Coordinates of C-alpha atoms and ligand atoms in Angstrom, one line a residue:
X1 CA -46.5 -14.2 -65.9
X2 CA -48.0 -11.2 -64.9
X3 CA -51.9 -10.8 -63.5
X4 CA -53.6 -9.6 -67.4
X5 CA -51.3 -12.5 -68.8
X6 CA -52.5 -15.6 -66.4
X7 CA -55.6 -14.1 -67.5
X8 CA -55.9 -14.9 -70.2
X9 CA -53.0 -18.2 -70.5
X10 CA -52.8 -20.2 -66.9
X11 CA -55.1 -22.7 -68.5
X12 CA -53.5 -26.4 -67.6
X13 CA -52.3 -27.9 -70.9
X14 CA -54.1 -30.2 -71.0
X15 CA -55.3 -32.6 -74.6
X16 CA -55.5 -30.6 -78.0
X17 CA -55.2 -32.7 -80.6
X18 CA -57.0 -29.6 -82.4
X19 CA -55.0 -26.7 -81.2
X20 CA -58.4 -25.2 -80.1
X21 CA -57.3 -21.8 -79.0
X22 CA -60.5 -22.3 -76.2
X23 CA -61.4 -24.5 -74.3
X24 CA -63.3 -27.1 -75.2
X25 CA -66.6 -27.4 -72.9
X26 CA -67.2 -31.1 -72.4
X27 CA -70.7 -31.1 -72.3
X28 CA -70.8 -34.7 -70.3
X29 CA -72.9 -36.0 -67.2
X30 CA -70.5 -38.9 -67.5
X31 CA -67.4 -40.6 -68.6
X32 CA -66.9 -44.7 -70.1
X33 CA -64.3 -46.3 -68.4
X34 CA -61.1 -48.0 -70.2
X35 CA -61.8 -50.8 -68.5
X36 CA -62.6 -52.8 -64.7
X37 CA -61.3 -50.8 -62.2
X38 CA -59.6 -48.2 -64.6
X39 CA -60.6 -44.9 -65.3
X40 CA -59.6 -42.1 -67.2
X41 CA -59.3 -39.7 -64.3
X42 CA -63.1 -38.4 -65.2
X43 CA -66.0 -40.5 -64.1
X44 CA -69.1 -38.0 -62.9
X45 CA -69.6 -34.6 -64.3
X46 CA -70.6 -33.6 -60.3
X47 CA -66.8 -35.0 -59.4
X48 CA -64.9 -34.1 -62.2
X49 CA -65.3 -32.1 -65.2
X50 CA -62.5 -31.1 -67.7
X51 CA -64.4 -27.0 -68.7
X52 CA -64.6 -27.5 -64.7
X53 CA -61.4 -28.1 -63.9
X54 CA -60.3 -25.9 -66.2
X55 CA -61.5 -22.6 -64.8
X56 CA -60.6 -24.1 -61.3
X57 CA -57.1 -24.2 -62.1
X58 CA -57.2 -20.7 -63.3
X59 CA -58.9 -18.9 -60.2
X60 CA -56.3 -20.9 -57.9
X61 CA -53.9 -19.5 -59.9
X62 CA -54.9 -16.3 -60.1
X63 CA -55.7 -16.3 -55.8
X64 CA -52.3 -18.1 -55.5
X65 CA -54.3 -20.6 -54.0
X66 CA -53.3 -24.6 -53.6
X67 CA -56.7 -25.5 -54.9
X68 CA -60.0 -23.9 -56.2
X69 CA -63.4 -25.0 -56.1
X70 CA -66.2 -24.6 -58.5
X71 CA -69.3 -24.4 -57.3
X72 CA -73.0 -23.3 -59.0
X73 CA -73.6 -20.1 -57.4
X74 CA -72.3 -17.7 -54.2
X75 CA -74.2 -19.0 -52.5
X76 CA -73.4 -22.5 -53.2
X77 CA -69.7 -21.8 -52.6
X78 CA -71.3 -20.1 -48.8
X79 CA -72.3 -22.7 -48.2
X80 CA -70.3 -25.6 -48.9
X81 CA -68.1 -24.0 -46.9
X82 CA -69.9 -23.8 -43.6
X83 CA -70.8 -27.8 -43.9
X84 CA -67.2 -28.0 -42.7
X85 CA -67.9 -27.2 -39.6
X86 CA -69.5 -29.0 -36.4
X87 CA -73.2 -27.4 -34.2
X88 CA -71.4 -26.0 -31.4
X89 CA -68.2 -24.0 -32.9
X90 CA -68.4 -20.1 -33.2
X91 CA -67.5 -17.7 -36.5
X92 CA -67.0 -14.4 -36.5
X93 CA -68.5 -12.6 -39.2
X94 CA -68.2 -8.3 -40.0
X95 CA -71.7 -6.9 -39.4
X96 CA -72.1 -5.4 -42.6
X97 CA -72.1 -8.3 -44.7
X98 CA -74.7 -9.4 -48.6
X99 CA -77.7 -10.1 -47.5
X100 CA -78.2 -13.7 -48.3
X101 CA -75.2 -14.6 -46.5
X102 CA -76.7 -13.1 -43.7
X103 CA -79.5 -15.1 -43.9
X104 CA -77.8 -18.4 -45.1
X105 CA -76.7 -17.9 -41.5
X106 CA -78.9 -16.9 -38.9
X107 CA -81.9 -18.5 -40.9
X108 CA -79.6 -21.7 -41.8
X109 CA -76.2 -22.2 -39.9
X110 CA -77.7 -21.2 -36.9
X111 CA -80.4 -24.0 -37.1
X112 CA -77.8 -26.1 -37.8
X113 CA -75.3 -25.6 -34.3
X114 CA -72.9 -22.5 -35.2
X115 CA -72.8 -19.1 -33.2
X116 CA -72.1 -16.3 -34.8
X117 CA -70.2 -12.9 -33.3
X118 CA -70.8 -9.8 -35.7
X119 CA -67.8 -7.6 -35.7
X120 CA -67.7 -4.1 -37.1
X121 CA -63.8 -3.3 -37.1
X122 CA -60.7 -5.4 -37.4
X123 CA -60.0 -4.7 -34.6
X124 CA -63.0 -6.1 -32.2
X125 CA -61.9 -9.6 -33.4
X126 CA -59.6 -10.3 -30.9
X127 CA -61.9 -9.7 -27.8
X128 CA -64.3 -11.8 -29.7
X129 CA -62.6 -15.0 -29.7
X130 CA -63.8 -17.9 -27.7
X131 CA -62.4 -21.6 -27.1
X132 CA -65.2 -22.5 -29.8
X133 CA -64.3 -20.1 -32.6
X134 CA -63.3 -21.8 -36.2
X135 CA -63.5 -19.1 -38.1
X136 CA -63.0 -15.8 -39.6
X137 CA -65.7 -14.9 -42.4
X138 CA -65.5 -11.3 -43.2
X139 CA -65.7 -8.8 -46.4
X140 CA -63.8 -6.0 -46.6
X141 CA -65.0 -3.9 -48.6
X142 CA -68.2 -5.2 -47.0
X143 CA -71.4 -5.3 -49.2
X144 CA -73.5 -2.3 -49.6
X145 CA -72.0 0.1 -46.7
X146 CA -68.2 -0.7 -48.0
X147 CA -66.2 -0.9 -45.0
X148 CA -62.4 -2.6 -44.8
X149 CA -61.0 -4.9 -43.0
X150 CA -57.3 -5.1 -42.4
X151 CA -56.3 -9.0 -43.7
X152 CA -53.3 -9.4 -43.2
X153 CA -54.2 -7.9 -39.1
X154 CA -57.0 -10.3 -39.0
X155 CA -54.9 -13.1 -39.9
X156 CA -52.2 -11.9 -37.3
X157 CA -55.5 -12.5 -34.5
X158 CA -56.5 -16.1 -36.2
X159 CA -53.3 -18.2 -37.9
X160 CA -52.0 -18.6 -34.3
X161 CA -54.7 -20.1 -33.4
X162 CA -55.6 -22.1 -35.9
X163 CA -58.9 -20.3 -36.3
X164 CA -59.7 -20.6 -39.9
X165 CA -59.8 -17.1 -41.7
X166 CA -62.1 -16.6 -44.8
X167 CA -62.0 -13.2 -47.1
X168 CA -65.0 -13.4 -49.4
X169 CA -63.0 -11.6 -52.7
X170 CA -65.9 -10.6 -54.8
X171 CA -65.8 -6.7 -55.0
X172 CA -61.8 -6.4 -55.5
X173 CA -61.4 -9.8 -56.9
X174 CA -57.5 -11.2 -57.3
X175 CA -57.3 -7.7 -60.0
X176 CA -57.1 -5.7 -56.7
X177 CA -56.6 -7.9 -53.7
X178 CA -55.6 -11.5 -53.3
X179 CA -55.9 -12.5 -50.0
X180 CA -54.1 -15.7 -49.2
X181 CA -51.2 -13.6 -49.5
X182 CA -51.9 -11.3 -46.7
X183 CA -52.8 -14.8 -44.5
X184 CA -56.1 -15.4 -45.3
X185 CA -56.8 -19.5 -45.7
X186 CA -60.0 -19.8 -47.8
X187 CA -61.5 -17.3 -49.9
X188 CA -64.7 -17.0 -51.7
X189 CA -66.3 -15.2 -54.6
X190 CA -69.6 -14.9 -56.2
X191 CA -68.2 -15.4 -59.4
X192 CA -71.2 -14.1 -60.4
X193 CA -70.0 -10.2 -60.4
X194 CA -66.5 -9.4 -61.5
X195 CA -64.9 -12.9 -63.0
X196 CA -67.7 -13.8 -65.3
X197 CA -67.9 -10.2 -65.9
X198 CA -71.3 -10.1 -68.3
X199 CA -74.1 -10.1 -66.0
X200 CA -74.9 -13.7 -67.8
X201 CA -74.0 -16.8 -65.3
X202 CA -73.9 -17.0 -61.6
X203 CA -71.1 -19.0 -59.9
X204 CA -69.6 -18.8 -56.9
X205 CA -65.6 -20.1 -55.8
X206 CA -63.4 -21.3 -53.0
X207 CA -60.0 -21.1 -53.9
X208 CA -57.9 -22.0 -50.4
X209 CA -54.3 -22.3 -48.6
X210 CA -54.0 -25.8 -48.4
X211 CA -54.6 -29.2 -49.8
X212 CA -56.0 -30.2 -46.9
X213 CA -58.9 -27.9 -46.6
X214 CA -59.5 -28.6 -50.4
X215 CA -59.5 -31.9 -50.1
X216 CA -62.2 -31.7 -47.6
X217 CA -64.4 -29.2 -49.9
X218 CA -64.3 -31.5 -52.6
X219 CA -65.8 -34.6 -50.6
X220 CA -68.4 -31.6 -49.7
X221 CA -68.5 -31.1 -52.9
X222 CA -69.2 -33.7 -54.4
X223 CA -71.5 -35.2 -52.0
X224 CA -73.6 -32.2 -51.4
X225 CA -73.6 -31.9 -55.9
X226 CA -73.6 -27.9 -56.4
X227 CA -70.5 -28.1 -59.2
X228 CA -70.3 -25.2 -61.8
X229 CA -71.8 -27.0 -65.3
X230 CA -69.8 -27.1 -68.0
X231 CA -70.8 -24.1 -69.6
X232 CA -71.1 -21.7 -67.5
X233 CA -67.4 -23.2 -66.5
X234 CA -66.9 -22.0 -70.0
X235 CA -68.3 -18.5 -69.5
X236 CA -66.5 -17.9 -66.2
X237 CA -63.4 -19.0 -68.3
X238 CA -64.1 -16.3 -70.8
X239 CA -65.1 -13.7 -69.2
X240 CA -61.9 -14.0 -67.1
X241 CA -60.0 -13.3 -70.0
X242 CA -60.3 -9.6 -70.1
X243 CA -61.3 -8.8 -65.8
X244 CA -57.7 -7.2 -65.9
X245 CA -59.3 -4.5 -68.8
X246 CA -62.3 -4.7 -67.4
X247 CA -60.9 -3.6 -63.5
X248 CA -59.0 -1.0 -64.4
X249 CA -61.7 1.0 -66.6
X250 CA -64.5 0.2 -64.1
X251 CA -62.6 1.8 -61.4
X252 CA -61.3 4.1 -63.2
X253 CA -65.5 5.4 -64.0
X254 CA -66.4 4.3 -60.4
X255 CA -63.1 7.8 -59.5
X256 CA -64.8 9.8 -61.9
X257 CA -68.4 9.0 -60.4
X258 CA -67.4 9.2 -56.8
X259 CA -66.0 13.0 -56.9
X260 CA -69.3 13.9 -59.2
X261 CA -71.5 12.5 -56.7
X262 CA -69.6 14.2 -53.5
X263 CA -70.3 17.7 -55.5
X264 CA -74.0 16.9 -55.7
X265 CA -76.7 19.1 -52.9
X266 CA -79.2 16.1 -53.2
X267 CA -76.4 13.4 -51.4
X268 CA -75.6 13.3 -48.4
X269 CA -72.7 10.6 -48.0
X270 CA -70.8 8.4 -50.9
X271 CA -69.0 5.1 -49.7
X272 CA -66.7 4.9 -51.9
X273 CA -63.4 3.4 -50.8
X274 CA -60.9 4.6 -53.0
X275 CA -60.4 1.1 -54.5
X276 CA -62.5 -0.8 -57.2
X277 CA -65.7 -0.4 -59.0
X278 CA -68.6 -0.7 -56.2
X279 CA -70.1 3.1 -54.2
X280 CA -72.9 3.5 -52.4
X281 CA -74.5 6.3 -52.0
X282 CA -77.2 8.2 -49.4
X283 CA -80.0 10.8 -50.1
X284 CA -81.3 13.2 -48.7
X285 CA -85.1 10.8 -48.9
X286 CA -86.7 7.5 -50.0
X287 CA -88.8 9.8 -52.4
X288 CA -85.4 10.6 -54.2
X289 CA -83.9 7.1 -54.0
X290 CA -87.1 5.5 -55.5
X291 CA -87.2 8.7 -58.4
X292 CA -83.2 7.5 -59.3
X293 CA -84.0 3.9 -59.4
X294 CA -87.5 5.3 -61.7
X295 CA -85.5 7.5 -64.2
X296 CA -82.1 6.2 -65.0
X297 CA -82.2 4.8 -68.1
X298 CA -78.3 3.8 -69.0
X299 CA -78.1 2.5 -65.2
X300 CA -80.0 -0.1 -65.2
X301 CA -82.0 -1.2 -61.9
X302 CA -80.9 -4.4 -61.1
X303 CA -80.2 -6.9 -58.2
X304 CA -76.1 -7.5 -58.8
X305 CA -73.4 -6.0 -59.8
X306 CA -69.4 -6.3 -61.6
X307 CA -70.9 -6.7 -65.1
X308 CA -69.8 -4.2 -68.1
X309 CA -73.1 -3.2 -67.2
X310 CA -73.7 -0.5 -64.6
X311 CA -76.1 -1.0 -62.0
X312 CA -77.9 0.5 -59.3
X313 CA -79.8 -1.8 -56.6
X314 CA -82.1 -0.4 -53.2
X315 CA -80.2 -2.7 -50.4
X316 CA -83.2 -1.9 -49.0
X317 CA -85.6 -4.0 -50.0
X318 CA -83.5 -6.0 -52.8
X319 CA -79.5 -7.2 -52.1
X320 CA -80.2 -6.9 -47.7
X321 CA -84.1 -6.8 -47.4
X322 CA -83.9 -10.1 -45.3
X323 CA -81.9 -8.8 -43.0
X324 CA -83.6 -7.6 -39.8
X325 CA -84.6 -4.2 -39.8
X326 CA -83.1 -2.9 -36.1
X327 CA -79.1 -5.0 -37.2
X328 CA -80.4 -2.9 -41.1
X329 CA -80.4 0.4 -39.6
X330 CA -78.0 0.2 -37.2
X331 CA -75.1 -0.3 -40.0
X332 CA -76.7 2.3 -42.8
X333 CA -79.6 0.1 -44.5
X334 CA -82.3 2.5 -45.1
X335 CA -84.3 3.4 -47.6
X336 CA -81.8 6.9 -48.4
X337 CA -79.2 4.4 -49.6
X338 CA -78.3 3.4 -53.4
X339 CA -75.3 1.1 -54.3
X340 CA -74.0 1.4 -57.6
X341 CA -71.7 -1.2 -59.7
X342 CA -69.8 1.0 -62.1
X343 CA -69.6 -0.6 -65.8
X344 CA -67.5 -0.3 -68.7
X345 CA -70.0 2.6 -70.5
X346 CA -68.7 6.6 -70.5
X347 CA -67.8 7.9 -67.2
X348 CA -69.9 11.0 -69.1
X349 CA -73.1 9.2 -69.7
X350 CA -73.6 7.4 -66.4
X351 CA -73.0 10.7 -64.9
X352 CA -75.4 12.7 -66.7
X353 CA -77.8 9.8 -66.7
X354 CA -77.1 10.0 -62.8
X355 CA -78.2 14.2 -63.4
X356 CA -81.2 13.6 -64.9
X357 CA -82.3 10.5 -62.4
X358 CA -81.6 12.7 -60.1
X359 CA -84.1 15.2 -61.2
X360 CA -81.4 18.4 -62.3
Ligands
PLP1 C1 -70.2 -9.2 -51.6 C2 -70.8 -10.9 -51.2 N1 -71.0 -12.9 -52.0 C3 -71.7 -13.7 -51.8 C4 -72.6 -13.1 -52.7 C5 -73.5 -14.5 -53.7 O1 -73.4 -15.0 -54.7 P1 -73.9 -15.7 -55.9 O2 -75.4 -14.4 -55.9 O3 -73.7 -15.7 -56.9 O4 -75.6 -16.9 -55.4 C6 -72.9 -12.0 -53.1 C7 -74.2 -11.7 -53.8 O5 -74.7 -11.0 -54.7 C8 -72.5 -10.5 -53.6 O6 -72.8 -9.8 -53.6

């Protein structure tokens, strides 16, 4: 099946006596057993829930994964992932990452004995490998500077050494990029973003290449207990039905807006990798950045991305506020940088909104 069809029809055939077209929400904490030592296959919703399972099946299908796990947030997925590692293990991570991931690595994982090195480009990864390196963790494009890594080239370095290659695919989704096909071992998502697509649910995913890693992560998920709730699972299944159409249209809008931004005198840099619908851009000064945030009307000044509504974010005080200033400034996250998640509104309305916000 083509991707568009998979988004709509990749749910698994399960017992469906009514012929319901939409996936039922199994809003139950627990499941009755037929008798001693017997199970229907479902025991307790922290471990298994039919609605969540359908969603996991859909995500695995879209990413071409052996399996996928749904978590209560993207950060819950990252936190579960970190449980694969032990004190002393070393991880190479992209130097530009979502601020929450950076915070977890620096303020929780390091406290738990993991060590990290930062790579700013694919070619640096090999030089940073030590005998203790267990994983490489990339975002591509990165949040918010939109740098890209070459996943296939990174895999050529990690795979022969048995190092896990983990890719946060939140920005592009499997519609534009399938990291497992390029050689990654684990794909991470903030499902809150394009997979949900409507700015109404928080969710996270890990999609894995091998059943062995899936089994380890299922043990971690059932033990640490941050699995996605049935209603939220339903919302993401519904969101994914329109993923292909949304990604296509949002990208079309973003391309127009990136071109337009490049013609604006007050805009001193535009970071858009030519794919997807995320843009970051710099303006001449802090006062103008704040003016834009205060004046936008259709675009909303809010932290998040990937939904139908266009959102503008101020990384320096929002998503990346906890990244130490020196590190932030070194990668270009300062008071002049704005991040724009281009939504599904008309591109003309969005540029008109930005024009008035820029004060022109
Ligand atoms: C690239 C990326 N990864 C992970 C996360 C964390 O996901 P969540 O907010 O769903 O916990 C985010 C959140 O903004 C993100 O942008």
